[in-house]
Short mmCIF file of C-alpha atoms in Angstrom, two decimals:
data_model
loop_
_atom_site.label_atom_id
_atom_site.label_comp_id
_atom_site.label_asym_id
_atom_site.label_seq_id
_atom_site.Cartn_x
_atom_site.Cartn_y
_atom_site.Cartn_z
CA UNK A 1 93.32 294.99 65.04
CA UNK A 2 95.98 292.41 64.84
CA UNK A 3 96.83 292.32 68.38
CA UNK A 4 96.48 294.40 71.61
CA UNK A 5 99.33 296.52 72.63
CA UNK A 6 101.33 295.34 75.43
CA UNK A 7 102.56 298.81 76.38
CA UNK A 8 100.24 299.38 79.06
CA UNK A 9 100.54 296.04 80.48
CA UNK A 10 104.56 296.31 80.63
CA UNK A 11 104.10 299.89 81.86
CA UNK A 12 101.74 298.82 84.99
CA UNK A 13 103.93 295.72 86.02
CA UNK A 14 107.11 297.85 85.89
CA UNK A 15 105.44 300.75 87.68
CA UNK A 16 104.05 298.24 90.42
CA UNK A 17 107.33 296.58 90.69
CA UNK A 18 109.40 299.88 91.43
CA UNK A 19 106.76 302.15 92.65
CA UNK A 20 107.76 304.63 90.28
CA UNK A 21 106.40 306.50 87.30
CA UNK A 22 109.98 307.70 86.14
CA UNK A 23 110.64 307.39 82.44
CA UNK A 24 114.09 308.00 81.33
CA UNK A 25 114.25 309.85 77.83
CA UNK A 26 117.11 309.84 75.63
CA UNK A 27 118.08 312.89 73.92
CA UNK A 28 121.78 312.58 72.96
CA UNK A 29 121.81 316.18 71.68
CA UNK A 30 125.58 316.12 69.87
CA UNK A 31 126.60 319.31 71.65
CA UNK A 32 125.83 318.01 74.98
CA UNK A 33 127.25 314.56 74.60
CA UNK A 34 129.71 313.28 76.85
CA UNK A 35 133.44 313.54 75.41
CA UNK A 36 134.11 309.86 75.62
CA UNK A 37 130.81 309.26 73.85
CA UNK A 38 132.25 311.85 70.98
CA UNK A 39 135.47 309.92 70.77
CA UNK A 40 133.22 306.54 69.55
CA UNK A 41 132.74 305.69 66.18
CA UNK A 42 129.03 305.74 67.20
CA UNK A 43 128.51 308.38 69.58
CA UNK A 44 124.87 308.27 69.88
CA UNK A 45 125.01 304.69 70.65
CA UNK A 46 127.84 304.88 72.97
CA UNK A 47 126.02 307.46 75.05
CA UNK A 48 122.85 305.65 74.86
CA UNK A 49 124.45 302.33 75.82
CA UNK A 50 126.03 303.82 79.04
CA UNK A 51 122.63 305.42 80.14
CA UNK A 52 120.78 302.27 79.53
CA UNK A 53 123.39 299.99 81.55
CA UNK A 54 123.71 302.58 84.26
CA UNK A 55 120.03 303.28 84.69
CA UNK A 56 117.94 300.52 83.83
CA UNK A 57 116.93 299.23 87.02
CA UNK A 58 115.19 302.80 87.55
CA UNK A 59 113.38 302.98 84.15
CA UNK A 60 109.77 302.06 84.24
CA UNK A 61 110.10 303.09 80.28
CA UNK A 62 112.43 304.59 77.90
CA UNK A 63 111.47 307.55 75.68
CA UNK A 64 114.04 307.95 73.03
CA UNK A 65 113.47 311.19 70.75
CA UNK A 66 114.00 310.15 67.15
CA UNK A 67 115.31 313.62 66.02
CA UNK A 68 118.55 313.27 68.02
CA UNK A 69 119.30 310.39 65.60
CA UNK A 70 117.74 311.65 62.56
CA UNK A 71 120.01 314.72 62.74
CA UNK A 72 122.57 312.07 61.25
CA UNK A 73 120.29 310.12 58.71
CA UNK A 74 121.08 307.02 58.18
CA UNK A 75 123.87 306.61 60.10
CA UNK A 76 122.01 308.18 63.28
CA UNK A 77 119.06 305.70 62.42
CA UNK A 78 121.38 302.68 62.39
CA UNK A 79 122.72 304.08 66.09
CA UNK A 80 118.79 304.26 66.90
CA UNK A 81 118.30 300.63 65.90
CA UNK A 82 121.35 299.83 67.79
CA UNK A 83 120.01 300.86 70.94
CA UNK A 84 116.45 300.08 70.52
CA UNK A 85 117.96 296.18 70.34
CA UNK A 86 120.17 297.19 73.16
CA UNK A 87 117.19 297.84 75.34
CA UNK A 88 115.32 294.96 74.23
CA UNK A 89 118.39 292.74 75.30
CA UNK A 90 119.27 294.40 78.36
CA UNK A 91 116.00 295.23 79.79
CA UNK A 92 113.18 293.73 78.15
CA UNK A 93 110.70 294.50 80.54
CA UNK A 94 111.20 298.11 80.10
CA UNK A 95 108.80 299.47 77.32
CA UNK A 96 110.11 301.70 74.81
CA UNK A 97 108.23 304.94 73.60
CA UNK A 98 109.72 306.15 70.47
CA UNK A 99 109.20 310.08 70.82
CA UNK A 100 108.85 310.60 66.91
CA UNK A 101 105.68 312.88 66.86
CA UNK A 102 104.90 311.48 63.55
CA UNK A 103 101.72 312.26 61.54
CA UNK A 104 100.71 311.86 58.10
CA UNK A 105 98.09 310.82 55.60
CA UNK A 106 96.60 307.41 56.26
CA UNK A 107 98.82 305.60 53.77
CA UNK A 108 101.83 307.11 54.90
CA UNK A 109 101.14 306.45 58.65
CA UNK A 110 101.23 302.69 57.52
CA UNK A 111 104.68 303.11 56.60
CA UNK A 112 105.76 304.95 60.11
CA UNK A 113 103.81 301.90 61.73
CA UNK A 114 105.74 299.40 59.81
CA UNK A 115 108.83 300.89 60.74
CA UNK A 116 108.08 301.41 64.61
CA UNK A 117 106.00 298.72 65.59
CA UNK A 118 107.06 295.68 63.18
CA UNK A 119 110.47 296.36 62.25
CA UNK A 120 111.81 297.88 65.40
CA UNK A 121 109.11 296.24 67.83
CA UNK A 122 108.77 299.49 70.03
CA UNK A 123 105.93 299.79 72.50
CA UNK A 124 104.41 303.00 71.82
CA UNK A 125 104.80 306.04 69.50
CA UNK A 126 103.94 309.62 70.23
CA UNK A 127 101.93 310.94 67.12
CA UNK A 128 100.65 314.19 66.01
CA UNK A 129 96.66 314.23 65.30
CA UNK A 130 96.29 317.60 63.53
CA UNK A 131 95.26 315.59 60.27
CA UNK A 132 92.49 313.74 61.83
CA UNK A 133 91.33 310.22 62.87
CA UNK A 134 91.92 308.40 59.59
CA UNK A 135 96.03 309.29 60.10
CA UNK A 136 96.28 307.41 63.29
CA UNK A 137 94.35 304.28 62.26
CA UNK A 138 97.14 302.54 60.85
CA UNK A 139 99.38 302.70 64.01
CA UNK A 140 96.26 301.07 66.09
CA UNK A 141 95.60 298.55 63.56
CA UNK A 142 99.16 297.47 63.62
CA UNK A 143 98.44 296.82 67.16
CA UNK A 144 100.67 299.89 68.65
CA UNK A 145 100.16 302.22 71.41
CA UNK A 146 99.79 305.95 70.61
CA UNK A 147 100.30 308.86 72.76
CA UNK A 148 98.68 311.63 70.95
CA UNK A 149 99.96 315.43 71.43
CA UNK A 150 97.66 317.31 73.71
CA UNK A 151 98.89 320.23 75.43
CA UNK A 152 102.77 320.23 75.03
CA UNK A 153 105.44 321.63 77.78
CA UNK A 154 106.79 324.25 75.32
CA UNK A 155 106.17 328.21 75.63
CA UNK A 156 104.71 328.60 72.62
CA UNK A 157 102.18 325.48 73.07
CA UNK A 158 99.04 328.21 73.91
CA UNK A 159 99.58 329.57 70.11
CA UNK A 160 97.29 327.04 68.76
CA UNK A 161 96.43 324.60 71.76
CA UNK A 162 94.45 327.23 73.89
CA UNK A 163 92.48 328.61 71.24
CA UNK A 164 88.80 328.49 72.14
CA UNK A 165 86.42 326.66 70.45
CA UNK A 166 82.88 328.05 69.64
CA UNK A 167 80.85 324.91 70.52
CA UNK A 168 81.73 324.59 74.21
CA UNK A 169 84.08 327.60 75.34
CA UNK A 170 86.83 325.06 76.07
CA UNK A 171 90.08 324.84 74.65
CA UNK A 172 91.54 323.10 71.69
CA UNK A 173 93.71 320.98 73.82
CA UNK A 174 90.56 319.68 75.72
CA UNK A 175 88.83 318.77 72.29
CA UNK A 176 92.25 316.84 71.64
CA UNK A 177 91.81 315.17 74.90
CA UNK A 178 88.45 313.99 74.19
CA UNK A 179 89.43 312.93 70.26
CA UNK A 180 91.94 310.66 71.84
CA UNK A 181 89.69 309.16 74.78
CA UNK A 182 87.18 308.31 72.43
CA UNK A 183 89.81 306.75 69.87
CA UNK A 184 90.70 304.88 72.82
CA UNK A 185 87.44 303.45 73.56
CA UNK A 186 87.52 301.81 70.26
CA UNK A 187 90.84 300.63 70.51
CA UNK A 188 91.22 299.92 74.35
CA UNK A 189 94.46 299.83 75.95
CA UNK A 190 96.09 301.49 72.71
CA UNK A 191 95.58 305.40 73.21
CA UNK A 192 97.03 307.91 75.54
CA UNK A 193 97.93 311.67 75.58
CA UNK A 194 101.03 313.89 76.01
CA UNK A 195 100.49 316.40 78.57
CA UNK A 196 103.35 318.84 79.52
CA UNK A 197 104.30 318.79 83.21
CA UNK A 198 105.08 322.38 82.93
CA UNK A 199 101.11 323.19 83.00
CA UNK A 200 100.12 321.63 86.34
CA UNK A 201 96.84 323.31 86.74
CA UNK A 202 95.84 322.17 83.04
CA UNK A 203 97.24 318.90 83.84
CA UNK A 204 94.96 318.38 86.61
CA UNK A 205 91.99 319.68 84.87
CA UNK A 206 92.71 316.92 81.84
CA UNK A 207 92.93 314.44 84.80
CA UNK A 208 89.49 315.34 86.46
CA UNK A 209 88.19 314.99 82.72
CA UNK A 210 89.80 311.50 81.79
CA UNK A 211 90.31 309.75 85.03
CA UNK A 212 92.01 306.50 83.57
CA UNK A 213 93.61 307.79 80.29
CA UNK A 214 97.61 307.33 80.32
CA UNK A 215 99.39 310.81 80.08
CA UNK A 216 103.04 310.77 78.85
CA UNK A 217 104.12 313.74 80.82
CA UNK A 218 107.51 315.66 79.73
CA UNK A 219 108.69 318.78 81.25
CA UNK A 220 109.98 317.48 84.40
CA UNK A 221 113.56 318.05 85.42
CA UNK A 222 115.06 320.45 83.04
CA UNK A 223 112.07 321.96 81.99
CA UNK A 224 111.24 322.96 85.67
CA UNK A 225 108.09 321.12 86.95
CA UNK A 226 108.09 319.86 90.18
CA UNK A 227 107.43 316.06 90.73
CA UNK A 228 105.07 316.32 93.64
CA UNK A 229 102.88 318.84 91.88
CA UNK A 230 102.61 316.40 88.81
CA UNK A 231 102.08 313.48 90.79
CA UNK A 232 98.99 315.17 92.82
CA UNK A 233 97.66 316.25 89.76
CA UNK A 234 97.93 313.39 87.51
CA UNK A 235 98.37 310.19 89.72
CA UNK A 236 99.52 306.94 88.76
CA UNK A 237 98.29 306.65 85.04
CA UNK A 238 101.37 309.02 84.44
CA UNK A 239 104.36 308.38 82.74
CA UNK A 240 106.89 310.98 84.10
CA UNK A 241 109.61 311.75 81.71
CA UNK A 242 112.99 313.08 82.56
CA UNK A 243 115.90 313.42 79.81
CA UNK A 244 118.48 315.95 80.24
CA UNK A 245 117.70 316.06 83.95
CA UNK A 246 118.96 312.58 84.53
CA UNK A 247 121.25 311.77 81.27
CA UNK A 248 123.13 314.84 80.54
CA UNK A 249 124.55 315.89 83.95
CA UNK A 250 128.13 316.07 82.90
CA UNK A 251 130.28 315.88 79.97
CA UNK A 252 133.15 314.10 81.92
CA UNK A 253 133.97 310.39 82.66
CA UNK A 254 131.40 309.48 85.21
CA UNK A 255 128.36 310.89 83.58
CA UNK A 256 126.70 307.56 83.84
CA UNK A 257 127.23 307.44 87.47
CA UNK A 258 125.83 310.66 87.88
CA UNK A 259 122.71 309.38 85.94
CA UNK A 260 122.25 306.41 87.98
CA UNK A 261 122.54 308.34 91.39
CA UNK A 262 119.89 310.99 89.88
CA UNK A 263 117.74 307.99 88.75
CA UNK A 264 117.76 306.29 92.10
CA UNK A 265 117.10 309.91 93.73
CA UNK A 266 114.08 310.43 91.61
CA UNK A 267 112.79 306.72 92.53
CA UNK A 268 113.44 307.42 96.11
CA UNK A 269 111.30 310.60 96.06
CA UNK A 270 108.75 308.46 93.86
CA UNK A 271 108.62 306.06 96.28
CA UNK A 272 107.65 308.43 99.03
CA UNK A 273 104.78 309.66 97.05
CA UNK A 274 103.80 306.19 96.16
CA UNK A 275 103.27 305.18 100.19
CA UNK B 1 118.69 334.09 60.05
CA UNK B 2 121.88 332.65 58.22
CA UNK B 3 120.84 333.02 54.61
CA UNK B 4 117.57 333.50 52.69
CA UNK B 5 115.83 330.37 51.68
CA UNK B 6 116.37 329.90 47.78
CA UNK B 7 113.27 327.81 47.27
CA UNK B 8 110.72 330.24 46.24
CA UNK B 9 113.56 331.53 43.43
CA UNK B 10 114.24 328.54 42.47
CA UNK B 11 110.24 327.52 41.93
CA UNK B 12 109.48 330.72 40.60
CA UNK B 13 112.44 330.71 37.72
CA UNK B 14 111.16 326.85 37.08
CA UNK B 15 107.71 327.68 36.84
CA UNK B 16 108.17 330.59 34.18
CA UNK B 17 110.49 328.25 32.23
CA UNK B 18 108.17 325.68 32.16
CA UNK B 19 104.80 327.48 32.34
CA UNK B 20 103.61 324.86 34.91
CA UNK B 21 103.06 323.95 38.33
CA UNK B 22 103.78 320.28 38.55
CA UNK B 23 105.29 319.07 41.56
CA UNK B 24 106.06 315.51 41.10
CA UNK B 25 105.70 313.78 44.48
CA UNK B 26 107.86 310.52 45.14
CA UNK B 27 106.36 308.10 47.33
CA UNK B 28 107.81 304.76 46.79
CA UNK B 29 105.33 302.35 48.56
CA UNK B 30 106.73 299.00 48.69
CA UNK B 31 103.81 297.14 47.66
CA UNK B 32 103.47 299.23 44.65
CA UNK B 33 106.77 299.24 43.26
CA UNK B 34 107.83 298.04 39.70
CA UNK B 35 109.21 294.30 39.76
CA UNK B 36 112.40 295.66 38.34
CA UNK B 37 112.83 297.94 41.28
CA UNK B 38 112.10 295.26 43.63
CA UNK B 39 115.20 293.16 41.99
CA UNK B 40 117.51 295.86 43.03
CA UNK B 41 119.83 296.09 45.97
CA UNK B 42 118.28 299.62 46.79
CA UNK B 43 114.75 299.33 45.46
CA UNK B 44 113.59 302.70 46.69
CA UNK B 45 116.54 304.43 45.24
CA UNK B 46 116.46 302.36 41.81
CA UNK B 47 112.49 303.13 41.40
CA UNK B 48 113.50 307.18 42.45
CA UNK B 49 116.27 307.21 39.89
CA UNK B 50 114.32 306.01 36.90
CA UNK B 51 111.43 308.34 37.58
CA UNK B 52 114.13 311.55 38.32
CA UNK B 53 115.65 310.74 35.30
CA UNK B 54 112.44 310.34 32.86
CA UNK B 55 110.59 313.14 34.32
CA UNK B 56 112.98 315.72 35.44
CA UNK B 57 112.47 317.95 32.42
CA UNK B 58 108.70 318.21 33.34
CA UNK B 59 109.48 318.87 37.35
CA UNK B 60 108.91 322.30 38.94
CA UNK B 61 109.79 320.77 42.04
CA UNK B 62 110.27 317.47 43.69
CA UNK B 63 108.18 316.10 46.69
CA UNK B 64 109.52 312.87 48.29
CA UNK B 65 107.62 311.82 51.23
CA UNK B 66 110.10 310.72 53.90
CA UNK B 67 108.04 308.13 55.59
CA UNK B 68 108.57 305.48 52.49
CA UNK B 69 112.11 305.49 53.17
CA UNK B 70 111.87 305.74 57.10
CA UNK B 71 109.98 302.55 56.72
CA UNK B 72 113.15 300.83 56.24
CA UNK B 73 114.90 302.74 59.02
CA UNK B 74 118.77 303.38 58.52
CA UNK B 75 118.78 301.67 55.13
CA UNK B 76 115.81 303.68 53.82
CA UNK B 77 117.41 307.07 54.82
CA UNK B 78 120.82 305.93 52.92
CA UNK B 79 118.45 305.48 49.78
CA UNK B 80 116.71 308.53 50.51
CA UNK B 81 120.11 310.51 50.74
CA UNK B 82 121.25 308.81 47.48
CA UNK B 83 118.12 310.08 45.73
CA UNK B 84 118.62 313.79 47.33
CA UNK B 85 122.23 313.41 45.80
CA UNK B 86 121.00 312.48 42.59
CA UNK B 87 118.32 315.12 42.10
CA UNK B 88 121.06 317.59 43.10
CA UNK B 89 123.29 316.23 40.26
CA UNK B 90 120.89 315.69 37.61
CA UNK B 91 118.61 318.47 37.99
CA UNK B 92 120.02 321.16 40.57
CA UNK B 93 117.54 323.73 39.22
CA UNK B 94 114.55 321.50 40.61
CA UNK B 95 113.85 322.43 44.37
CA UNK B 96 113.40 319.49 46.45
CA UNK B 97 110.58 319.72 49.17
CA UNK B 98 111.28 317.02 51.94
CA UNK B 99 107.67 315.89 52.71
CA UNK B 100 108.48 315.12 56.45
CA UNK B 101 105.66 316.76 58.44
CA UNK B 102 108.05 317.15 61.32
CA UNK B 103 107.38 319.08 64.09
CA UNK B 104 108.80 318.93 67.63
CA UNK B 105 110.12 321.29 70.80
CA UNK B 106 112.33 324.03 69.58
CA UNK B 107 115.70 322.30 70.87
CA UNK B 108 114.47 319.17 68.86
CA UNK B 109 113.39 320.99 65.56
CA UNK B 110 116.93 322.01 65.30
CA UNK B 111 117.92 318.67 64.77
CA UNK B 112 115.58 318.13 62.04
CA UNK B 113 116.54 321.50 60.46
CA UNK B 114 120.19 320.28 60.71
CA UNK B 115 119.50 317.17 58.76
CA UNK B 116 117.20 318.59 56.10
CA UNK B 117 118.71 321.91 55.48
CA UNK B 118 122.36 321.59 56.29
CA UNK B 119 123.21 318.08 55.73
CA UNK B 120 120.94 317.19 52.95
CA UNK B 121 120.57 320.55 51.44
CA UNK B 122 116.92 319.95 50.56
CA UNK B 123 115.09 323.42 49.80
CA UNK B 124 112.01 322.71 51.67
CA UNK B 125 110.27 320.81 54.46
CA UNK B 126 106.67 320.28 55.38
CA UNK B 127 106.13 320.69 59.07
CA UNK B 128 103.32 320.40 61.57
CA UNK B 129 102.66 323.66 63.83
CA UNK B 130 100.38 322.13 66.28
CA UNK B 131 103.26 322.82 68.95
CA UNK B 132 103.40 326.52 68.05
CA UNK B 133 105.70 329.06 66.99
CA UNK B 134 108.82 328.19 68.83
CA UNK B 135 108.79 324.96 67.39
CA UNK B 136 109.20 326.60 64.05
CA UNK B 137 111.64 328.98 64.57
CA UNK B 138 114.84 326.88 64.23
CA UNK B 139 113.83 325.51 60.49
CA UNK B 140 113.45 329.47 59.68
CA UNK B 141 116.63 330.24 61.48
CA UNK B 142 118.31 327.74 59.54
CA UNK B 143 117.40 329.72 56.61
CA UNK B 144 114.83 327.14 55.13
CA UNK B 145 111.71 327.12 53.71
CA UNK B 146 108.59 325.58 55.54
CA UNK B 147 105.40 324.43 54.35
CA UNK B 148 102.78 324.61 57.11
CA UNK B 149 100.18 322.01 57.03
CA UNK B 150 96.93 323.96 57.14
CA UNK B 151 93.70 321.84 55.46
CA UNK B 152 95.13 318.64 54.30
CA UNK B 153 93.63 316.43 51.60
CA UNK B 154 92.69 313.20 53.71
CA UNK B 155 88.95 312.60 54.56
CA UNK B 156 89.33 313.18 58.31
CA UNK B 157 90.98 316.78 57.74
CA UNK B 158 87.69 318.01 59.02
CA UNK B 159 87.89 316.25 62.56
CA UNK B 160 90.27 319.07 64.02
CA UNK B 161 90.97 321.34 61.09
CA UNK B 162 87.39 322.41 60.67
CA UNK B 163 86.55 323.14 64.27
CA UNK B 164 84.98 326.63 64.70
CA UNK B 165 87.00 329.16 66.72
CA UNK B 166 84.99 331.29 69.29
CA UNK B 167 86.85 334.59 68.66
CA UNK B 168 85.72 334.80 65.04
CA UNK B 169 83.63 332.03 64.03
CA UNK B 170 86.19 330.94 61.74
CA UNK B 171 87.74 327.43 61.31
CA UNK B 172 91.04 326.19 62.61
CA UNK B 173 92.48 325.75 59.49
CA UNK B 174 91.80 329.56 58.57
CA UNK B 175 93.81 330.50 61.93
CA UNK B 176 96.55 328.42 60.91
CA UNK B 177 96.86 330.34 57.78
CA UNK B 178 96.96 333.57 59.20
CA UNK B 179 99.19 331.95 61.98
CA UNK B 180 101.81 331.02 58.85
CA UNK B 181 101.15 334.31 56.88
CA UNK B 182 102.11 336.21 59.91
CA UNK B 183 105.40 334.14 60.49
CA UNK B 184 105.75 334.69 56.77
CA UNK B 185 105.99 338.57 57.34
CA UNK B 186 108.67 337.81 59.84
CA UNK B 187 110.84 335.49 57.44
CA UNK B 188 110.03 336.79 54.24
CA UNK B 189 110.20 334.32 51.27
CA UNK B 190 110.50 331.37 53.76
CA UNK B 191 106.66 330.20 54.69
CA UNK B 192 103.98 328.58 52.81
CA UNK B 193 101.14 326.18 53.69
CA UNK B 194 99.61 322.89 52.80
CA UNK B 195 96.32 323.06 51.24
CA UNK B 196 94.91 319.82 49.97
CA UNK B 197 93.46 319.94 46.15
CA UNK B 198 90.45 317.90 47.41
CA UNK B 199 88.67 321.12 49.03
CA UNK B 200 88.41 323.48 45.92
CA UNK B 201 85.93 325.75 47.89
CA UNK B 202 88.23 326.30 50.73
CA UNK B 203 91.02 326.51 48.41
CA UNK B 204 89.64 329.50 46.76
CA UNK B 205 88.67 330.81 50.40
CA UNK B 206 92.09 330.57 51.71
CA UNK B 207 93.55 332.18 48.54
CA UNK B 208 91.44 335.13 48.72
CA UNK B 209 92.76 335.57 52.20
CA UNK B 210 96.17 335.25 51.57
CA UNK B 211 96.79 336.18 47.72
CA UNK B 212 100.51 335.89 47.87
CA UNK B 213 101.14 333.06 50.12
CA UNK B 214 102.59 330.05 48.25
CA UNK B 215 100.50 326.92 48.50
CA UNK B 216 101.67 323.34 48.17
CA UNK B 217 98.30 321.36 47.06
CA UNK B 218 98.43 318.07 47.29
CA UNK B 219 95.52 315.79 46.28
CA UNK B 220 95.75 316.19 42.56
CA UNK B 221 95.74 312.95 40.77
CA UNK B 222 95.19 309.82 42.42
CA UNK B 223 93.18 311.67 45.18
CA UNK B 224 90.72 313.15 42.66
CA UNK B 225 91.09 316.73 42.53
CA UNK B 226 90.84 318.52 38.99
CA UNK B 227 93.82 320.46 37.60
CA UNK B 228 91.53 323.16 36.39
CA UNK B 229 89.60 323.66 39.44
CA UNK B 230 92.71 323.75 41.55
CA UNK B 231 94.67 326.30 39.01
CA UNK B 232 91.59 328.60 38.88
CA UNK B 233 90.90 328.38 42.78
CA UNK B 234 94.47 329.17 43.69
CA UNK B 235 96.55 330.81 40.76
CA UNK B 236 100.43 330.74 39.88
CA UNK B 237 101.59 330.70 43.43
CA UNK B 238 100.70 327.25 43.77
CA UNK B 239 102.87 323.76 43.83
CA UNK B 240 100.81 321.41 42.65
CA UNK B 241 101.77 318.02 43.50
CA UNK B 242 101.07 314.43 41.82
CA UNK B 243 102.81 311.44 43.16
CA UNK B 244 101.16 307.97 42.31
CA UNK B 245 99.18 309.57 39.53
CA UNK B 246 102.40 309.72 37.67
CA UNK B 247 105.04 307.78 39.11
CA UNK B 248 103.05 304.53 39.83
CA UNK B 249 101.12 304.07 36.68
CA UNK B 250 102.66 300.37 36.24
CA UNK B 251 104.63 297.79 37.90
CA UNK B 252 106.18 296.56 34.38
CA UNK B 253 109.07 297.52 32.44
CA UNK B 254 108.25 300.92 31.01
CA UNK B 255 106.58 302.45 34.33
CA UNK B 256 109.04 305.35 33.59
CA UNK B 257 108.18 306.12 30.04
CA UNK B 258 104.48 306.06 31.25
CA UNK B 259 105.25 308.57 33.87
CA UNK B 260 107.25 310.68 31.32
CA UNK B 261 104.04 310.65 29.19
CA UNK B 262 102.07 311.67 32.29
CA UNK B 263 104.36 314.59 33.13
CA UNK B 264 104.22 315.88 29.76
CA UNK B 265 100.32 315.45 29.41
CA UNK B 266 99.92 317.27 32.85
CA UNK B 267 102.31 320.26 31.52
CA UNK B 268 100.76 320.52 27.98
CA UNK B 269 97.36 320.97 30.08
CA UNK B 270 99.25 323.56 32.56
CA UNK B 271 100.39 325.22 29.36
CA UNK B 272 97.05 325.79 28.27
CA UNK B 273 95.94 327.09 31.61
CA UNK B 274 98.85 329.56 31.94
CA UNK B 275 98.17 331.02 28.28
#
């Protein structure tokens, strides 16, 4: 591997400084964008910029979902690139997790690795491991940090993830967590998993299985999981994401002030849990 | 659903006209691009254009892999958009399968569906179903055709795809094929699967299980599978892809002539199998 991922180091430093686990997700869904952003030439970036500037002091990490930018193809990607550049300028200490859920053949994953880790220089990427180990190595060999989808937060996550395996009577998502942990032994400090906060019992179970693994936990906030429940189930090696629940509270002017207030409220709540 | 997918209809028409199943994959890997393309301002598009113009009379479909464009972010996507536009102008009768392997939450898949099916207007998209049914519905509701990853062509495909399930002693990839077929009953003519040609025995097994399902079959050509073996295992509802084995035969001037000759050679071989 070319160099050890800096994601974990940056996140831990930030977590200790803020006594918080709040990752601010950026899902600039066109139909929900503030009216002032819609008037801009670069609406996705306008929205992102307002959010970054208003909330960066409360973020232990950022999680932009690439789909909302890719919706507009080349123009959308341009705005995504502006957003990443802005984050690196305004708050270089806050790690960026590109939520792209990429997964392809090895020679193809290499292309994604080049874009996300070399060109953009984000700190982590969410990936889909259905195609197996050789499709993940390019990200790791590029020195990047990956979060492998394990148990996702959506209602249909059980369709395949909760299939029971013959060899040990366990669920596929449990196998996936072991698969990720094993890869993480070979690439220390470079592999985590995604576990939806909408499944607190399962979250606790996976945590017991892998006490030290880093979990990226969506599903808090708009999707309904409680902060306390997630924290007690999963502990401090957790990146707890809220997207809509922080950033899309209003379409009117002042939306970024509301985002700031909400981020502060969550941080205060986190601080109580931490101490 | 808004309108029935046209992919299957277009592909069948083309298959019958050419007596062929050849899908030409477009993987513009930077390190392998012809020297003349590298001199262009838009190297990925330059390469793609040469290939499209030289080989379109032999293609029953195109399969560009988005990763090779995404490697260059906004600039790469611009070239991808030019490529799709060109295909639709030069040979509107040849369906386009965007090989993107996308998969995300429902509200996020909606964004991908908008870009690929509405804005670009490609005919089909490869998708990853690990997250379950609700993450696939946006593609189908947009009237698009999806190929669900089932058994992929890479060496590590067995890591997860060949896990044995408790309920029926079958492999995960068999379950995935049933999952896809069931979805295809609800959305007729809109769902196929990806099965690597590098597994001819398994290909035959899945074909016996789903006689009418459309299979997108990579792994022919550079990855080593034989055309006859694939054809006899899977029959005519197969889209057999070759990328590097047709398009990247030389980096020198004349690469597109070589591509044309290779495409003709494959078509001739296909014609013998058909009759």
